[in-house]
């Protein structure tokens, strides 16, 4: 009996596990992070810009948390499959602004994951307090209600 011809080993590829197209990570949709915050990212325009909304689970203030708008952009739309991106959240319930920067990855199970770092700038009353006005951290986002 002739030996079967060698077949290429299957490699992890895409969300739908097909073998030919590159790892695809798409920002548009609903996401949740390790703090329990949720965000929705809208459709990207032709320049890779997007808008959305952010509902934080936590706040540095005692103000009542409200849904807040976000604006951002993704690098190299349609050129690279695991794109870098950044967005700004202008909090409607505080005087603060947060900027996030990160990259959209596909993990070993084919799940999309956003690895981000953020800077949260709070408003302080005077220059002397500037030193305590900025916090830094990381957040990891996974897709909410992902379709299989
Ligand atoms: C504020 O406290 O003034 C506004 C809310 C800030 C929430 C921060 S932004 C970084 C971190 N990630 C979250 O999902 N929430 C907190």
Coordinates of N, CA and C and ligand atoms in Angstrom, one line a residue:
X1 N 0.9 -1.2 0.0 CA 0.0 0.0 0.0 C 0.9 1.2 0.0
X2 N 0.7 2.2 -1.0 CA 1.6 3.4 -1.0 C 1.3 4.3 0.2
X3 N 2.4 4.9 0.7 CA 2.2 5.8 1.9 C 1.4 7.0 1.4
X4 N 0.5 7.5 2.3 CA -0.2 8.7 1.9 C 0.7 9.9 1.7
X5 N 0.4 10.8 0.8 CA 1.2 12.0 0.6 C 1.2 12.8 1.9
X6 N 2.3 13.4 2.2 CA 2.4 14.3 3.4 C 1.5 15.5 3.2
X7 N 0.7 15.8 4.3 CA -0.2 16.9 4.2 C 0.4 18.0 5.2
X8 N 0.2 19.3 4.8 CA 0.8 20.3 5.8 C 0.0 20.2 7.1
X9 N 0.8 20.4 8.2 CA 0.2 20.4 9.5 C -0.8 21.5 9.7
X10 N -2.0 21.2 10.2 CA -2.9 22.3 10.4 C -2.4 23.3 11.4
X11 N -2.6 24.6 11.1 CA -2.1 25.6 12.1 C -3.3 26.5 12.5
X12 N -3.2 26.9 13.8 CA -4.2 27.8 14.3 C -4.3 29.1 13.5
X13 N -5.4 29.5 13.1 CA -5.5 30.6 12.2 C -6.4 31.7 12.6
X14 N -7.7 31.3 12.5 CA -8.7 32.4 12.5 C -9.8 32.1 13.5
X15 N -10.7 33.1 13.7 CA -11.8 32.9 14.6 C -12.6 31.7 14.2
X16 N -12.8 31.5 12.9 CA -13.6 30.3 12.4 C -12.7 29.1 12.2
X17 N -11.4 29.2 12.6 CA -10.5 28.1 12.5 C -10.2 27.7 11.1
X18 N -10.5 28.5 10.1 CA -10.1 28.1 8.7 C -8.6 28.2 8.6
X19 N -8.0 27.6 7.6 CA -6.5 27.5 7.6 C -5.8 28.5 6.7
X20 N -6.6 29.2 5.8 CA -5.9 30.0 4.8 C -5.8 31.5 5.2
X21 N -6.8 32.1 5.7 CA -6.7 33.5 6.0 C -6.0 33.8 7.3
X22 N -5.5 35.1 7.4 CA -4.7 35.4 8.6 C -5.5 35.6 9.8
X23 N -4.9 35.6 11.0 CA -5.6 35.9 12.2 C -6.3 37.2 12.1
X24 N -7.6 37.2 12.4 CA -8.4 38.5 12.2 C -8.9 38.9 13.5
X25 N -8.6 40.1 13.9 CA -9.1 40.7 15.1 C -9.9 42.0 14.7
X26 N -11.1 42.1 15.0 CA -12.0 43.2 14.6 C -12.5 44.0 15.8
X27 N -12.2 45.3 15.8 CA -12.5 46.1 17.0 C -14.0 46.3 17.2
X28 N -14.8 46.4 16.1 CA -16.2 46.8 16.2 C -16.9 45.7 17.0
X29 N -17.8 46.2 17.9 CA -18.6 45.3 18.7 C -18.6 45.6 20.2
X30 N -19.0 44.7 21.0 CA -19.1 44.9 22.4 C -18.0 44.2 23.2
X31 N -17.4 44.9 24.2 CA -16.3 44.3 24.9 C -16.5 44.5 26.4
X32 N -15.9 43.6 27.2 CA -15.9 43.7 28.6 C -14.4 43.6 29.1
X33 N -14.1 44.2 30.2 CA -12.7 44.1 30.7 C -12.6 43.5 32.0
X34 N -11.4 43.3 32.5 CA -11.1 42.7 33.8 C -11.7 43.4 35.0
X35 N -12.1 44.6 34.9 CA -12.7 45.4 36.0 C -14.3 45.2 35.9
X36 N -14.8 44.6 34.8 CA -16.2 44.6 34.6 C -16.8 45.7 33.9
X37 N -15.9 46.6 33.3 CA -16.4 47.7 32.5 C -16.8 47.2 31.1
X38 N -17.8 47.8 30.5 CA -18.2 47.4 29.1 C -18.1 48.6 28.1
X39 N -17.7 48.2 26.9 CA -17.7 49.3 25.9 C -18.2 48.7 24.6
X40 N -18.7 49.7 23.8 CA -19.2 49.3 22.4 C -18.4 50.2 21.5
X41 N -17.8 49.5 20.5 CA -17.1 50.2 19.4 C -17.9 50.1 18.1
X42 N -18.1 51.3 17.5 CA -18.9 51.3 16.3 C -18.1 51.0 15.0
X43 N -18.7 51.1 13.9 CA -18.0 50.8 12.6 C -16.8 51.7 12.4
X44 N -15.8 51.2 11.8 CA -14.6 52.0 11.4 C -14.9 52.7 10.1
X45 N -14.5 54.0 10.0 CA -14.6 54.6 8.7 C -13.4 54.3 7.8
X46 N -13.3 54.9 6.6 CA -12.3 54.5 5.7 C -10.9 54.9 6.2
X47 N -10.8 55.8 7.2 CA -9.5 56.2 7.8 C -9.2 55.4 9.0
X48 N -10.0 54.4 9.4 CA -9.8 53.6 10.6 C -10.3 54.3 11.8
X49 N -11.0 55.4 11.7 CA -11.5 56.1 12.9 C -12.9 55.5 13.4
X50 N -13.1 55.5 14.7 CA -14.3 55.0 15.2 C -14.8 55.8 16.4
X51 N -16.1 55.6 16.7 CA -16.7 56.2 17.9 C -17.4 55.1 18.6
X52 N -17.7 55.3 19.9 CA -18.4 54.3 20.7 C -18.8 54.9 22.0
X53 N -19.1 53.9 22.9 CA -19.5 54.3 24.3 C -18.9 53.4 25.3
X54 N -18.7 53.9 26.5 CA -18.0 53.2 27.5 C -18.8 53.3 28.8
X55 N -19.0 52.1 29.4 CA -19.6 52.1 30.8 C -18.6 51.5 31.7
X56 N -18.0 52.4 32.6 CA -17.0 51.9 33.5 C -17.7 51.3 34.7
X57 N -17.0 50.3 35.3 CA -17.6 49.6 36.5 C -17.0 50.3 37.7
X58 N -16.0 51.1 37.6 CA -15.4 51.8 38.7 C -15.1 53.2 38.4
X59 N -14.9 54.0 39.5 CA -14.5 55.4 39.3 C -13.6 55.9 40.4
X60 N -12.8 56.8 40.0 CA -11.9 57.5 41.0 C -12.7 58.5 41.8
X61 N -13.9 58.8 41.3 CA -14.8 59.9 42.0 C -15.9 59.2 42.7
X62 N -16.7 60.0 43.5 CA -17.9 59.5 44.1 C -19.1 59.8 43.3
X63 N -18.9 60.4 42.1 CA -20.0 60.7 41.2 C -20.7 59.5 40.7
X64 N -22.0 59.7 40.3 CA -22.8 58.6 39.8 C -22.3 58.3 38.4
X65 N -21.9 57.0 38.1 CA -21.3 56.6 36.8 C -22.4 56.7 35.7
X66 N -21.9 57.3 34.6 CA -22.8 57.4 33.4 C -22.1 56.9 32.2
X67 N -22.9 56.4 31.2 CA -22.3 56.0 29.9 C -21.6 57.2 29.3
X68 N -20.4 57.0 28.8 CA -19.6 58.1 28.3 C -19.1 57.8 26.9
X69 N -18.9 58.8 26.1 CA -18.5 58.6 24.7 C -17.0 58.3 24.5
X70 N -16.7 57.6 23.5 CA -15.3 57.3 23.2 C -15.0 57.6 21.7
X71 N -13.8 58.0 21.4 CA -13.4 58.3 20.0 C -12.0 57.7 19.8
X72 N -11.8 57.0 18.7 CA -10.5 56.5 18.6 C -10.1 56.2 17.1
X73 N -9.0 55.5 16.9 CA -8.6 55.1 15.6 C -7.7 53.9 15.7
X74 N -7.8 53.1 14.6 CA -7.1 51.9 14.4 C -6.0 52.1 13.4
X75 N -4.9 51.5 13.5 CA -3.8 51.6 12.6 C -4.0 50.7 11.4
X76 N -3.6 51.2 10.2 CA -3.5 50.3 9.1 C -4.7 49.4 8.8
X77 N -5.9 50.1 8.7 CA -7.1 49.3 8.4 C -6.9 48.4 7.2
X78 N -7.3 47.2 7.4 CA -7.2 46.1 6.3 C -5.8 45.7 5.9
X79 N -4.8 46.3 6.5 CA -3.5 45.9 6.0 C -2.9 44.8 6.9
X80 N -2.9 45.0 8.2 CA -2.4 44.0 9.2 C -3.6 43.4 10.0
X81 N -3.4 42.2 10.4 CA -4.5 41.4 10.9 C -4.7 41.6 12.5
X82 N -3.7 42.0 13.2 CA -3.8 42.2 14.6 C -3.4 43.7 14.9
X83 N -4.4 44.6 14.7 CA -4.0 46.0 14.6 C -3.8 46.7 16.0
X84 N -3.0 47.7 16.0 CA -2.9 48.6 17.1 C -4.0 49.7 17.0
X85 N -4.3 50.2 18.1 CA -5.4 51.2 18.2 C -5.2 52.1 19.4
X86 N -6.0 53.2 19.4 CA -6.0 54.0 20.6 C -7.4 54.7 20.6
X87 N -7.9 55.0 21.8 CA -9.1 55.8 21.9 C -9.1 56.6 23.2
X88 N -9.9 57.6 23.2 CA -10.1 58.5 24.3 C -11.5 58.4 24.9
X89 N -11.6 58.3 26.2 CA -13.0 58.4 26.8 C -13.1 59.7 27.5
X90 N -14.1 60.5 27.1 CA -14.3 61.8 27.8 C -15.5 61.6 28.8
X91 N -15.2 61.4 30.0 CA -16.2 61.0 31.0 C -17.2 62.1 31.2
X92 N -18.5 61.7 31.1 CA -19.5 62.7 31.2 C -19.9 63.0 32.7
X93 N -19.4 62.2 33.6 CA -19.8 62.4 35.0 C -18.7 62.9 35.9
X94 N -17.5 63.1 35.2 CA -16.4 63.7 36.0 C -15.6 64.6 35.1
X95 N -14.6 65.3 35.6 CA -13.8 66.2 34.8 C -12.6 65.5 34.2
X96 N -12.6 64.2 34.2 CA -11.4 63.4 33.8 C -11.5 62.9 32.4
X97 N -10.3 62.6 31.9 CA -10.2 62.0 30.5 C -9.3 60.8 30.6
X98 N -9.7 59.7 30.0 CA -8.8 58.5 29.9 C -8.4 58.2 28.4
X99 N -7.1 58.0 28.2 CA -6.7 57.5 26.9 C -6.2 56.1 27.0
X100 N -6.6 55.3 26.1 CA -6.3 53.9 26.0 C -5.4 53.7 24.8
X101 N -4.4 52.8 24.8 CA -3.7 52.4 23.6 C -3.5 50.9 23.8
X102 N -3.6 50.2 22.6 CA -3.5 48.8 22.7 C -3.3 48.1 21.4
X103 N -3.5 46.8 21.5 CA -3.4 45.9 20.3 C -4.5 44.8 20.4
X104 N -5.1 44.6 19.3 CA -6.1 43.5 19.1 C -5.5 42.2 18.7
X105 N -5.5 41.2 19.6 CA -4.9 39.9 19.3 C -5.9 38.8 19.1
X106 N -5.5 37.7 18.5 CA -6.3 36.5 18.5 C -5.5 35.5 19.3
X107 N -6.1 35.0 20.4 CA -5.3 34.1 21.3 C -5.2 32.7 20.8
X108 N -4.7 31.8 21.6 CA -4.4 30.4 21.1 C -5.7 29.6 20.8
X109 N -6.8 30.1 21.5 CA -8.1 29.4 21.3 C -8.9 30.1 20.1
X110 N -8.3 31.1 19.5 CA -9.0 31.8 18.4 C -9.9 32.9 18.9
X111 N -9.8 33.2 20.2 CA -10.6 34.3 20.8 C -9.9 35.7 20.7
X112 N -10.7 36.7 20.3 CA -10.1 38.0 20.2 C -9.9 38.6 21.6
X113 N -8.8 39.3 21.8 CA -8.5 39.9 23.1 C -7.8 41.3 22.8
X114 N -8.2 42.3 23.6 CA -7.6 43.6 23.5 C -6.7 43.8 24.7
X115 N -5.4 44.0 24.4 CA -4.4 44.2 25.5 C -4.2 45.8 25.5
X116 N -4.5 46.4 26.5 CA -4.4 47.9 26.6 C -3.7 48.4 27.8
X117 N -3.2 49.6 27.6 CA -2.7 50.4 28.7 C -3.5 51.7 28.7
X118 N -3.7 52.3 29.9 CA -4.4 53.6 29.9 C -3.7 54.6 30.8
X119 N -4.1 55.9 30.5 CA -3.7 57.0 31.4 C -5.0 57.7 31.8
X120 N -5.3 57.9 33.0 CA -6.5 58.6 33.5 C -6.0 59.9 34.1
X121 N -6.4 61.0 33.4 CA -6.0 62.3 33.9 C -7.2 62.9 34.6
X122 N -7.0 63.2 35.9 CA -8.1 63.9 36.7 C -7.8 65.4 36.7
X123 N -8.8 66.1 37.0 CA -8.6 67.6 37.1 C -8.2 67.9 38.6
X124 N -7.2 68.7 38.7 CA -6.9 69.1 40.1 C -7.0 70.7 40.1
X125 N -7.1 71.2 41.3 CA -7.4 72.6 41.5 C -6.3 73.6 41.2
X126 N -5.0 73.1 41.3 CA -3.9 74.0 41.0 C -2.6 73.2 40.7
X127 N -1.7 74.0 40.2 CA -0.4 73.4 39.6 C 0.3 72.6 40.7
X128 N 0.2 73.0 41.9 CA 0.9 72.2 42.9 C 0.4 70.8 43.1
X129 N -0.8 70.6 42.7 CA -1.4 69.2 42.8 C -1.2 68.4 41.5
X130 N -0.6 69.0 40.5 CA -0.4 68.3 39.2 C 0.2 66.9 39.4
X131 N 1.1 66.7 40.3 CA 1.8 65.5 40.5 C 0.9 64.3 40.8
X132 N -0.3 64.5 41.3 CA -1.2 63.4 41.7 C -2.4 63.3 40.7
X133 N -2.2 63.9 39.6 CA -3.4 64.0 38.7 C -3.5 62.9 37.7
X134 N -2.5 62.0 37.6 CA -2.5 61.0 36.5 C -2.3 59.6 37.1
X135 N -3.2 58.7 36.6 CA -3.1 57.3 37.0 C -2.8 56.5 35.7
X136 N -2.1 55.4 35.9 CA -1.8 54.5 34.8 C -2.2 53.1 35.1
X137 N -2.6 52.3 34.1 CA -2.9 50.9 34.4 C -3.0 50.2 33.1
X138 N -3.4 48.9 33.3 CA -3.7 48.0 32.1 C -5.1 47.5 32.2
X139 N -5.7 47.2 31.1 CA -6.9 46.5 31.0 C -6.9 45.5 29.9
X140 N -7.5 44.4 30.1 CA -7.6 43.3 29.1 C -9.1 43.2 28.8
X141 N -9.5 43.3 27.5 CA -10.9 43.2 27.1 C -11.1 41.9 26.3
X142 N -12.3 41.3 26.5 CA -12.7 40.2 25.7 C -14.1 40.5 25.1
X143 N -14.4 39.9 24.0 CA -15.7 40.2 23.3 C -16.9 39.7 24.1
X144 N -17.9 40.6 24.2 CA -19.1 40.2 24.8 C -20.0 39.5 23.8
X145 N -20.7 38.4 24.2 CA -21.6 37.7 23.4 C -21.0 37.4 22.0
X146 N -19.8 36.8 22.1 CA -19.1 36.5 20.8 C -19.9 35.4 20.1
X147 N -20.0 35.5 18.8 CA -20.7 34.5 18.0 C -19.7 33.4 17.6
X148 N -20.1 32.2 17.6 CA -19.2 31.1 17.3 C -19.6 30.5 15.9
Ligands
LIG1 C1 -13.3 58.9 36.7 O1 -13.1 58.2 37.7 O2 -13.1 60.2 36.8 C2 -13.8 58.4 35.4 C3 -13.9 56.9 35.3 C4 -12.5 56.3 35.1 C5 -12.6 54.8 35.0 C6 -11.2 54.2 34.8 S1 -10.6 54.4 33.1 C7 -9.3 53.2 33.4 C8 -10.0 52.1 34.2 N1 -10.6 51.1 33.3 C9 -11.9 51.1 33.4 O3 -12.6 50.3 32.8 N2 -12.3 52.0 34.3 C10 -11.2 52.7 35.0

